[in-house]
CSV table of C-alpha atoms in Angstrom, one decimal:
chain,number,residue,atom,x,y,z
A,1,MET,CA,23.0,3.5,19.5
A,2,ILE,CA,23.7,6.5,18.3
A,3,LYS,CA,25.2,5.2,15.3
A,4,LYS,CA,23.3,2.6,14.4
A,5,GLN,CA,20.3,4.6,14.5
A,6,GLN,CA,22.2,7.0,12.0
A,7,GLN,CA,23.5,4.3,9.9
A,8,ASN,CA,19.6,3.1,9.8
A,9,THR,CA,18.2,6.7,8.8
A,10,VAL,CA,21.0,6.0,6.1
A,11,PHE,CA,20.1,3.4,4.3
A,12,ARG,CA,16.8,4.4,4.5
A,13,LYS,CA,17.8,7.7,2.8
A,14,MET,CA,19.6,5.3,0.2
A,15,GLN,CA,16.9,2.7,-0.3
A,16,SER,CA,14.6,5.7,-0.9
A,17,LEU,CA,16.9,7.1,-3.7
A,18,PHE,CA,16.7,3.3,-5.4
A,19,LEU,CA,13.4,4.2,-5.7
A,20,SER,CA,14.2,7.4,-7.9
A,21,VAL,CA,17.1,5.6,-9.8
A,22,PHE,CA,15.0,2.9,-10.2
A,23,CYS,CA,12.6,5.4,-12.4
A,24,VAL,CA,14.6,7.6,-13.4
A,25,PHE,CA,16.8,4.5,-15.8
A,26,CYS,CA,14.2,2.5,-17.3
A,27,VAL,CA,12.3,5.0,-18.7
A,28,LEU,CA,16.1,4.9,-20.8
A,29,PHE,CA,16.1,1.3,-21.6
A,30,LEU,CA,12.3,-0.2,-22.3
A,31,GLY,CA,11.9,1.4,-25.6
A,32,ASN,CA,8.5,0.8,-26.9
A,33,ALA,CA,5.9,-1.6,-25.0
A,34,GLN,CA,5.1,-4.3,-26.4
A,35,ALA,CA,1.8,-4.5,-28.1
A,36,ASP,CA,-1.5,-4.9,-27.5
A,37,SER,CA,-0.6,-6.4,-24.0
A,38,PRO,CA,-3.6,-6.7,-21.8
A,39,VAL,CA,-2.8,-3.8,-20.2
A,40,ASP,CA,-2.4,-1.3,-23.6
A,41,THR,CA,-6.5,-3.1,-24.1
A,42,TRP,CA,-7.1,-1.5,-20.6
A,43,LEU,CA,-5.9,2.2,-21.4
A,44,ALA,CA,-7.2,2.1,-25.0
A,45,ASP,CA,-10.4,1.2,-24.0
A,46,THR,CA,-12.5,4.3,-22.5
A,47,SER,CA,-16.3,3.4,-23.9
A,48,SER,CA,-18.1,2.7,-20.6
A,49,LYS,CA,-18.5,6.0,-18.7
A,50,LEU,CA,-19.5,6.7,-15.4
A,51,SER,CA,-23.0,7.6,-14.5
A,52,SER,CA,-22.8,9.3,-11.5
A,53,LYS,CA,-23.9,12.8,-10.7
A,54,HIS,CA,-21.0,13.5,-7.9
A,55,ALA,CA,-20.1,16.8,-8.1
A,56,LYS,CA,-16.6,16.9,-10.1
A,57,VAL,CA,-13.8,16.5,-7.7
A,58,GLN,CA,-9.7,17.6,-8.2
A,59,TRP,CA,-7.4,15.0,-6.2
A,60,LYS,CA,-3.5,15.9,-5.6
A,61,PHE,CA,-1.1,13.1,-5.9
A,62,ALA,CA,1.7,12.6,-4.4
A,63,HIS,CA,5.3,11.2,-5.2
A,64,PRO,CA,9.0,11.4,-4.8
A,65,ALA,CA,9.9,11.1,-8.1
A,66,PRO,CA,11.9,13.1,-10.4
A,67,PRO,CA,10.1,14.4,-13.9
A,68,VAL,CA,12.9,12.4,-16.4
A,69,SER,CA,11.5,8.6,-14.9
A,70,LEU,CA,8.5,6.2,-16.0
A,71,LEU,CA,6.1,6.1,-13.2
A,72,PRO,CA,5.0,9.2,-13.7
A,73,PRO,CA,4.2,8.6,-17.1
A,74,LEU,CA,2.6,5.4,-16.1
A,75,TRP,CA,0.3,6.8,-13.6
A,76,GLN,CA,-0.2,9.5,-15.7
A,77,SER,CA,-1.9,7.1,-18.6
A,78,GLY,CA,-4.0,6.1,-15.5
A,79,PHE,CA,-5.4,8.9,-14.2
A,80,ASP,CA,-6.1,10.1,-18.0
A,81,TRP,CA,-8.1,7.2,-18.3
A,82,LEU,CA,-9.5,7.5,-15.3
A,83,GLU,CA,-10.3,11.3,-16.5
A,84,GLN,CA,-11.8,9.8,-19.4
A,85,VAL,CA,-13.9,7.2,-17.8
A,86,SER,CA,-15.7,9.2,-15.1
A,87,ASP,CA,-16.2,11.6,-17.7
A,88,GLY,CA,-14.0,14.6,-16.1
A,89,THR,CA,-15.8,13.6,-12.2
A,90,ILE,CA,-12.3,13.1,-11.0
A,91,ALA,CA,-9.1,14.1,-11.6
A,92,PHE,CA,-5.5,13.8,-10.6
A,93,LYS,CA,-2.6,16.3,-10.1
A,94,MET,CA,0.9,15.0,-9.7
A,95,TYR,CA,2.8,16.7,-7.5
A,96,GLY,CA,6.2,14.5,-8.3
A,97,SER,CA,10.0,15.5,-7.4
A,98,GLY,CA,8.9,15.5,-3.1
A,99,ALA,CA,7.3,18.9,-3.6
A,100,LEU,CA,4.9,17.8,-1.6
A,101,TYR,CA,6.9,15.0,0.5
A,102,GLY,CA,9.4,13.0,0.3
A,103,ALA,CA,10.1,9.7,-0.1
A,104,THR,CA,9.4,9.2,4.2
A,105,GLY,CA,7.1,11.1,5.8
A,106,GLY,CA,3.8,10.2,3.2
A,107,PHE,CA,1.7,8.4,5.5
A,108,LYS,CA,2.0,11.5,7.4
A,109,ALA,CA,1.5,13.5,5.1
A,110,ILE,CA,-1.6,11.2,3.6
A,111,ARG,CA,-3.3,11.4,6.3
A,112,ALA,CA,-3.2,15.3,7.3
A,113,GLY,CA,-4.5,15.6,3.6
A,114,ILE,CA,-2.0,17.1,2.2
A,115,ALA,CA,-2.7,15.4,-1.0
A,116,ASP,CA,-5.5,12.7,-1.6
A,117,ALA,CA,-3.7,9.8,-2.5
A,118,GLY,CA,0.4,9.0,-3.3
A,119,THR,CA,3.2,6.5,-2.4
A,120,CYS,CA,3.9,5.7,1.3
A,121,TYR,CA,6.9,3.2,1.2
A,122,THR,CA,6.3,0.8,3.9
A,123,ILE,CA,10.0,0.1,4.2
A,124,ALA,CA,10.6,3.6,6.2
A,125,GLU,CA,8.4,2.7,8.7
A,126,ALA,CA,10.4,0.9,11.6
A,127,LYS,CA,7.3,-0.6,12.9
A,128,GLY,CA,3.8,-1.4,12.1
A,129,PHE,CA,4.3,-3.4,8.5
A,130,GLU,CA,5.3,-7.1,9.7
A,131,LEU,CA,2.9,-8.2,7.3
A,132,LEU,CA,3.8,-6.4,4.2
A,133,LYS,CA,7.6,-7.5,5.0
A,134,THR,CA,6.6,-10.7,5.1
A,135,PHE,CA,6.7,-11.0,1.6
A,136,GLN,CA,10.2,-9.6,1.4
A,137,LEU,CA,11.6,-12.6,3.5
A,138,PRO,CA,13.7,-14.8,1.7
A,139,TYR,CA,12.0,-17.3,-0.6
A,140,VAL,CA,8.6,-16.7,1.1
A,141,SER,CA,7.4,-14.4,-2.2
A,142,PRO,CA,7.2,-15.7,-5.9
A,143,GLU,CA,9.8,-15.2,-8.2
A,144,ASN,CA,7.4,-13.9,-10.7
A,145,PRO,CA,5.4,-10.9,-9.9
A,146,TYR,CA,2.5,-11.4,-11.2
A,147,LEU,CA,1.8,-13.6,-8.9
A,148,THR,CA,3.4,-11.4,-6.3
A,149,ALA,CA,0.9,-8.7,-7.0
A,150,ARG,CA,-2.3,-11.1,-6.7
A,151,ILE,CA,-1.5,-12.6,-3.9
A,152,ILE,CA,-1.0,-9.3,-2.4
A,153,ASN,CA,-4.0,-8.0,-2.7
A,154,GLU,CA,-5.7,-11.3,-2.2
A,155,LEU,CA,-4.4,-10.8,1.5
A,156,ALA,CA,-5.1,-7.4,1.3
A,157,ALA,CA,-8.5,-7.4,1.9
A,158,THR,CA,-8.3,-10.0,4.5
A,159,THR,CA,-5.1,-9.0,6.7
A,160,LEU,CA,-2.2,-6.1,5.5
A,161,LYS,CA,-5.2,-2.9,5.4
A,162,ASP,CA,-5.3,-3.3,8.8
A,163,GLU,CA,-1.7,-2.4,9.3
A,164,PHE,CA,-3.0,1.0,6.9
A,165,THR,CA,-5.6,2.1,8.4
A,166,ARG,CA,-4.0,1.4,11.7
A,167,ARG,CA,-2.0,4.7,10.2
A,168,GLY,CA,-4.8,7.0,9.0
A,169,VAL,CA,-5.3,5.5,5.3
A,170,TYR,CA,-6.9,3.3,2.7
A,171,PRO,CA,-4.1,1.1,0.5
A,172,ALA,CA,-4.4,1.5,-2.9
A,173,HIS,CA,-1.9,-0.6,-5.4
A,174,VAL,CA,0.3,-2.2,-4.3
A,175,PHE,CA,3.1,-3.7,-6.6
A,176,PRO,CA,6.3,-6.1,-5.7
A,177,LEU,CA,8.7,-5.6,-8.8
A,178,ARG,CA,11.4,-8.9,-9.5
A,179,PRO,CA,13.1,-9.9,-6.9
A,180,LEU,CA,16.4,-9.7,-5.7
A,181,THR,CA,19.8,-11.5,-7.0
A,182,LEU,CA,23.1,-10.5,-7.0
A,183,MET,CA,26.7,-9.6,-9.2
A,184,SER,CA,30.0,-10.4,-7.9
A,185,LYS,CA,33.5,-10.3,-8.5
A,186,GLU,CA,33.5,-14.0,-8.7
A,187,ALA,CA,31.2,-16.6,-9.1
A,188,ILE,CA,28.9,-17.7,-6.6
A,189,ARG,CA,26.7,-20.5,-6.6
A,190,THR,CA,26.4,-21.1,-3.2
A,191,PRO,CA,26.1,-20.0,0.4
A,192,GLU,CA,29.2,-20.7,0.9
A,193,ASP,CA,30.6,-19.3,-1.5
A,194,LEU,CA,29.4,-15.8,0.0
A,195,ARG,CA,31.3,-17.0,3.4
A,196,GLY,CA,34.1,-13.6,4.2
A,197,LYS,CA,32.6,-11.5,0.7
A,198,LYS,CA,32.0,-8.5,1.4
A,199,VAL,CA,28.6,-7.5,0.5
A,200,VAL,CA,25.8,-4.4,-0.5
A,201,SER,CA,23.4,-6.1,0.0
A,202,TYR,CA,19.3,-4.1,-0.4
A,203,MET,CA,18.1,-7.1,1.5
A,204,ASN,CA,15.5,-6.0,3.4
A,205,THR,CA,16.6,-9.5,5.9
A,206,PRO,CA,17.6,-8.8,9.1
A,207,GLY,CA,20.5,-11.1,10.0
A,208,ALA,CA,21.1,-12.5,6.8
A,209,ALA,CA,24.6,-11.0,7.2
A,210,ASP,CA,25.4,-13.4,10.5
A,211,ALA,CA,23.5,-16.1,8.8
A,212,LEU,CA,25.3,-16.3,5.7
A,213,GLY,CA,28.7,-15.4,7.6
A,214,TYR,CA,29.6,-12.4,4.9
A,215,SER,CA,30.5,-8.3,5.7
A,216,GLU,CA,27.0,-6.8,5.0
A,217,VAL,CA,28.8,-3.2,3.6
A,218,ARG,CA,25.9,-0.3,2.9
A,219,LEU,CA,27.0,2.9,0.3
A,220,PRO,CA,26.1,5.5,-1.0
A,221,PHE,CA,24.5,4.0,-4.8
A,222,THR,CA,26.8,6.2,-6.4
A,223,GLU,CA,30.6,4.6,-4.5
A,224,ILE,CA,29.6,1.0,-5.6
A,225,TYR,CA,30.5,1.5,-8.8
A,226,THR,CA,34.5,2.3,-7.1
A,227,ALA,CA,34.3,0.0,-4.3
A,228,LEU,CA,34.0,-3.2,-6.7
A,229,GLN,CA,37.1,-1.8,-9.2
A,230,GLN,CA,38.6,-0.9,-5.4
A,231,GLY,CA,38.2,-4.5,-3.9
A,232,VAL,CA,36.7,-2.7,-1.1
A,233,VAL,CA,33.8,-4.7,-1.9
A,234,ASP,CA,33.5,-8.3,-3.9
A,235,ALA,CA,29.1,-8.5,-4.3
A,236,VAL,CA,26.4,-7.0,-4.1
A,237,ILE,CA,22.7,-7.8,-3.8
A,238,TRP,CA,20.2,-6.0,-5.8
A,239,ILE,CA,18.0,-6.0,-8.6
A,240,ASP,CA,18.2,-4.7,-12.1
A,241,MET,CA,17.2,-1.8,-12.1
A,242,GLY,CA,20.0,-0.8,-10.2
A,243,PHE,CA,23.2,-3.0,-12.0
A,244,ILE,CA,21.8,-1.6,-15.3
A,245,PRO,CA,22.5,2.5,-14.8
A,246,PHE,CA,25.4,2.3,-12.5
A,247,LYS,CA,26.9,0.1,-15.0
A,248,ILE,CA,28.0,-2.1,-11.9
A,249,TYR,CA,28.4,-5.5,-15.1
A,250,GLU,CA,31.7,-3.4,-16.1
A,251,GLN,CA,33.0,-4.1,-12.3
A,252,ALA,CA,31.2,-7.2,-11.8
A,253,LYS,CA,30.8,-10.6,-14.2
A,254,PHE,CA,29.0,-12.7,-13.0
A,255,TYR,CA,25.1,-12.1,-12.1
A,256,THR,CA,23.6,-15.1,-10.4
A,257,VAL,CA,19.8,-15.9,-10.6
A,258,LEU,CA,19.4,-16.2,-6.6
A,259,ASN,CA,15.3,-14.1,-7.2
A,260,ILE,CA,15.3,-14.0,-2.7
A,261,ALA,CA,13.0,-11.6,-2.4
A,262,PRO,CA,10.7,-8.7,-3.5
A,263,ALA,CA,10.5,-4.9,-3.2
A,264,THR,CA,7.4,-3.8,-3.2
A,265,ILE,CA,6.4,0.2,-4.3
A,266,ASP,CA,3.7,0.9,-1.6
A,267,THR,CA,0.3,3.9,-2.1
A,268,CYS,CA,-2.5,4.5,0.0
A,269,LEU,CA,-5.5,7.3,0.1
A,270,ASN,CA,-6.8,9.9,2.8
A,271,ARG,CA,-9.8,8.1,4.4
A,272,LYS,CA,-11.9,11.6,4.3
A,273,SER,CA,-11.2,12.2,0.6
A,274,PHE,CA,-12.6,8.3,-0.6
A,275,ASP,CA,-15.1,8.4,2.2
A,276,ARG,CA,-17.0,11.7,0.7
A,277,LEU,CA,-17.1,9.6,-3.3
A,278,ASP,CA,-20.2,8.7,-3.5
A,279,LYS,CA,-20.3,4.9,-4.0
A,280,PRO,CA,-19.9,4.1,-7.9
A,281,VAL,CA,-17.0,6.8,-7.7
A,282,LYS,CA,-15.1,4.6,-4.8
A,283,GLN,CA,-15.9,1.7,-6.6
A,284,LEU,CA,-14.1,2.8,-10.0
A,285,VAL,CA,-11.8,4.3,-7.5
A,286,TYR,CA,-11.1,1.4,-5.6
A,287,ASP,CA,-10.7,-0.9,-8.8
A,288,PHE,CA,-8.5,1.8,-10.8
A,289,GLN,CA,-5.5,0.8,-8.2
A,290,GLN,CA,-5.3,-2.7,-9.3
A,291,LYS,CA,-5.1,-1.7,-12.2
A,292,VAL,CA,-2.7,0.5,-12.7
A,293,GLY,CA,-1.0,-1.7,-10.7
A,294,ILE,CA,-0.2,-4.1,-12.3
A,295,SER,CA,0.7,-1.9,-15.7
A,296,ILE,CA,4.0,-1.1,-13.6
A,297,VAL,CA,4.7,-4.2,-13.1
A,298,GLU,CA,4.4,-5.2,-16.6
A,299,LYS,CA,6.5,-2.2,-17.8
A,300,ALA,CA,9.7,-3.1,-14.7
A,301,GLU,CA,9.4,-7.2,-16.3
A,302,GLN,CA,9.9,-5.1,-19.7
A,303,PHE,CA,13.1,-4.3,-18.2
A,304,SER,CA,14.5,-7.1,-16.6
A,305,GLN,CA,14.2,-9.1,-19.9
A,306,LYS,CA,15.9,-6.3,-21.4
A,307,ALA,CA,18.9,-5.5,-18.4
A,308,GLN,CA,19.6,-9.8,-19.7
A,309,GLY,CA,20.6,-8.4,-23.2
A,310,ILE,CA,22.6,-5.5,-22.0
A,311,LEU,CA,24.3,-8.5,-19.3
A,312,GLN,CA,25.4,-11.2,-21.6
A,313,GLY,CA,26.0,-8.3,-24.4
A,314,ASN,CA,29.2,-6.8,-21.7
A,315,GLY,CA,30.1,-10.8,-20.8
A,316,VAL,CA,28.1,-11.5,-17.4
A,317,GLU,CA,28.0,-14.4,-16.8
A,318,ILE,CA,24.4,-15.9,-15.8
A,319,ILE,CA,24.3,-18.2,-13.8
A,320,HIS,CA,21.8,-20.5,-13.2
A,321,LEU,CA,21.2,-22.7,-9.9
A,322,ASN,CA,20.3,-25.7,-10.1
A,323,LYS,CA,17.8,-27.6,-7.4
A,324,GLN,CA,20.0,-28.5,-4.8
A,325,GLN,CA,22.0,-25.5,-4.7
A,326,THR,CA,18.6,-23.5,-4.9
A,327,GLN,CA,18.1,-25.7,-1.0
A,328,GLN,CA,21.4,-24.0,0.3
A,329,TRP,CA,20.3,-20.9,-0.3
A,330,GLN,CA,17.0,-22.2,0.8
A,331,LYS,CA,18.1,-23.7,4.1
A,332,ALA,CA,20.6,-20.7,4.6
A,333,MET,CA,18.5,-18.4,4.8
A,334,ALA,CA,16.2,-20.2,7.3
A,335,PRO,CA,17.0,-18.7,10.1
A,336,VAL,CA,16.5,-15.7,9.0
A,337,ARG,CA,12.6,-16.9,7.9
A,338,THR,CA,12.4,-17.7,11.7
A,339,LEU,CA,13.8,-14.9,13.4
A,340,TRP,CA,11.1,-12.6,11.4
A,341,MET,CA,8.6,-15.0,12.4
A,342,ASP,CA,8.9,-15.8,16.3
A,343,ASP,CA,9.9,-11.0,15.7
A,344,CYS,CA,5.8,-10.5,14.5
A,345,GLU,CA,4.7,-12.8,16.9
A,346,LYS,CA,6.1,-10.8,19.7
A,347,ALA,CA,4.2,-7.5,17.9
A,348,GLY,CA,0.9,-8.8,18.1
A,349,LYS,CA,1.4,-10.9,14.5
A,350,ASP,CA,0.4,-14.8,13.2
A,351,CYS,CA,3.5,-13.6,10.1
A,352,ARG,CA,3.4,-18.3,9.8
A,353,ALA,CA,-0.1,-17.9,9.3
A,354,LEU,CA,0.3,-15.3,6.1
A,355,VAL,CA,3.4,-17.9,4.9
A,356,SER,CA,1.0,-20.0,5.2
A,357,GLU,CA,-1.5,-18.1,3.0
A,358,ILE,CA,0.8,-17.0,0.3
A,359,ASP,CA,2.2,-20.7,-0.1
A,360,ARG,CA,-2.0,-21.5,-0.9
A,361,LEU,CA,-2.9,-18.9,-3.5
A,362,LYS,CA,0.5,-19.8,-4.5
A,363,GLU,CA,-0.8,-23.1,-5.6
A,364,LYS,CA,-4.7,-21.7,-5.8
A,365,TYR,CA,-2.3,-19.5,-8.7
A,366,SER,CA,0.3,-21.3,-10.5
A,367,LYS,CA,-1.7,-22.5,-13.6
A,368,LEU,CA,-2.0,-18.7,-14.8
A,369,SER,CA,-0.4,-17.3,-17.8
A,370,ASN,CA,1.2,-13.6,-16.9
A,371,ASP,CA,-1.6,-12.5,-19.1
A,372,GLU,CA,-3.9,-14.3,-18.0
A,373,LEU,CA,-3.0,-12.7,-14.4
A,374,ILE,CA,-3.0,-9.4,-15.3
A,375,ARG,CA,-6.8,-9.8,-16.7
A,376,LEU,CA,-7.0,-11.1,-13.6
A,377,ALA,CA,-6.3,-7.5,-12.2
A,378,ILE,CA,-7.9,-5.4,-14.3
A,379,GLU,CA,-11.3,-7.8,-15.2
A,380,GLU,CA,-12.4,-8.6,-11.9
A,381,PRO,CA,-10.1,-7.1,-8.9
A,382,VAL,CA,-9.9,-8.0,-5.4
A,383,GLN,CA,-12.4,-6.4,-3.3
A,384,GLY,CA,-12.9,-6.1,0.3
A,385,ILE,CA,-9.4,-4.2,0.0
A,386,ILE,CA,-11.6,-1.0,1.6
A,387,ASP,CA,-14.2,-1.3,3.4
A,388,PHE,CA,-17.5,1.4,1.2
């Protein structure tokens, strides 16, 4: 039991480190942003000023990302917009690199008022976030993170918000990353191809190794390259923001587009800090959360597009699954989803009903383009995530 707890603690730290690595290296590859995107248009428009007599306030925003990273500049751009539009009523001061708290402990710190807002990663929480973590199950969320972001916000207004408020905080912006996929030393097209392999996996999917017949190996990110080189492991289930900076493509020459499940980066607000604002300022801060969240989704997507070119340029074979192969993966992962649903019910929650709602919203928004989904987040933020 102690050994298992120690392994879980190490893995959580690895997950947290990955978030920082993602931040560090995204900025190296993103290059110039796309011109005249809906996000650029939003950030450039500060003409509408808030009408409020609220006293000026400055909030602390905390996160564990290092200074040379993607996320802090994106957050800062949003905070600058918010300060201008509020006519200086609300400003943010960022405390990064774990200055106020690390990748774990965000909920406790925000609840205690150590910061007014900041990251609070649900992946580090053992219990209490069964509904939000359902989005990370195999083949539950859409492959398109813009669509997933809209669905998360809509469901946050009904059920997901309760998982935050029970922890004594308000949900802020929760945004998904592109679904995890696979790189391997040999071509992997079906679940059977993975059987017997030794796999480093960053899926939040308990029971997947047993269901598919592979051995799960947990390693620090810095050891993956050498482990592949020496034959200690055969494959890695991860995302582009890990494959590229760690040059996994030098040892694993096959990239299977599984699009299994996304991870999310989560932030929350101190309830007292938000409740002290007057209603116009509350509305501005509330709407801002979805706007800045979708802007980060856009930047991550730009990275993924460039990553494909980097992989191909280094001789990696990109394997796109046909319909039959995709169905084989979905069938193989079905026991994993069933186990999660059963455990969710034991925790007093209805994850099966949540999946039905996800499917309904997929259909509702399936015909919208990415730009339309971005504009929807900016122009029509979902209301009701925080009651005020």
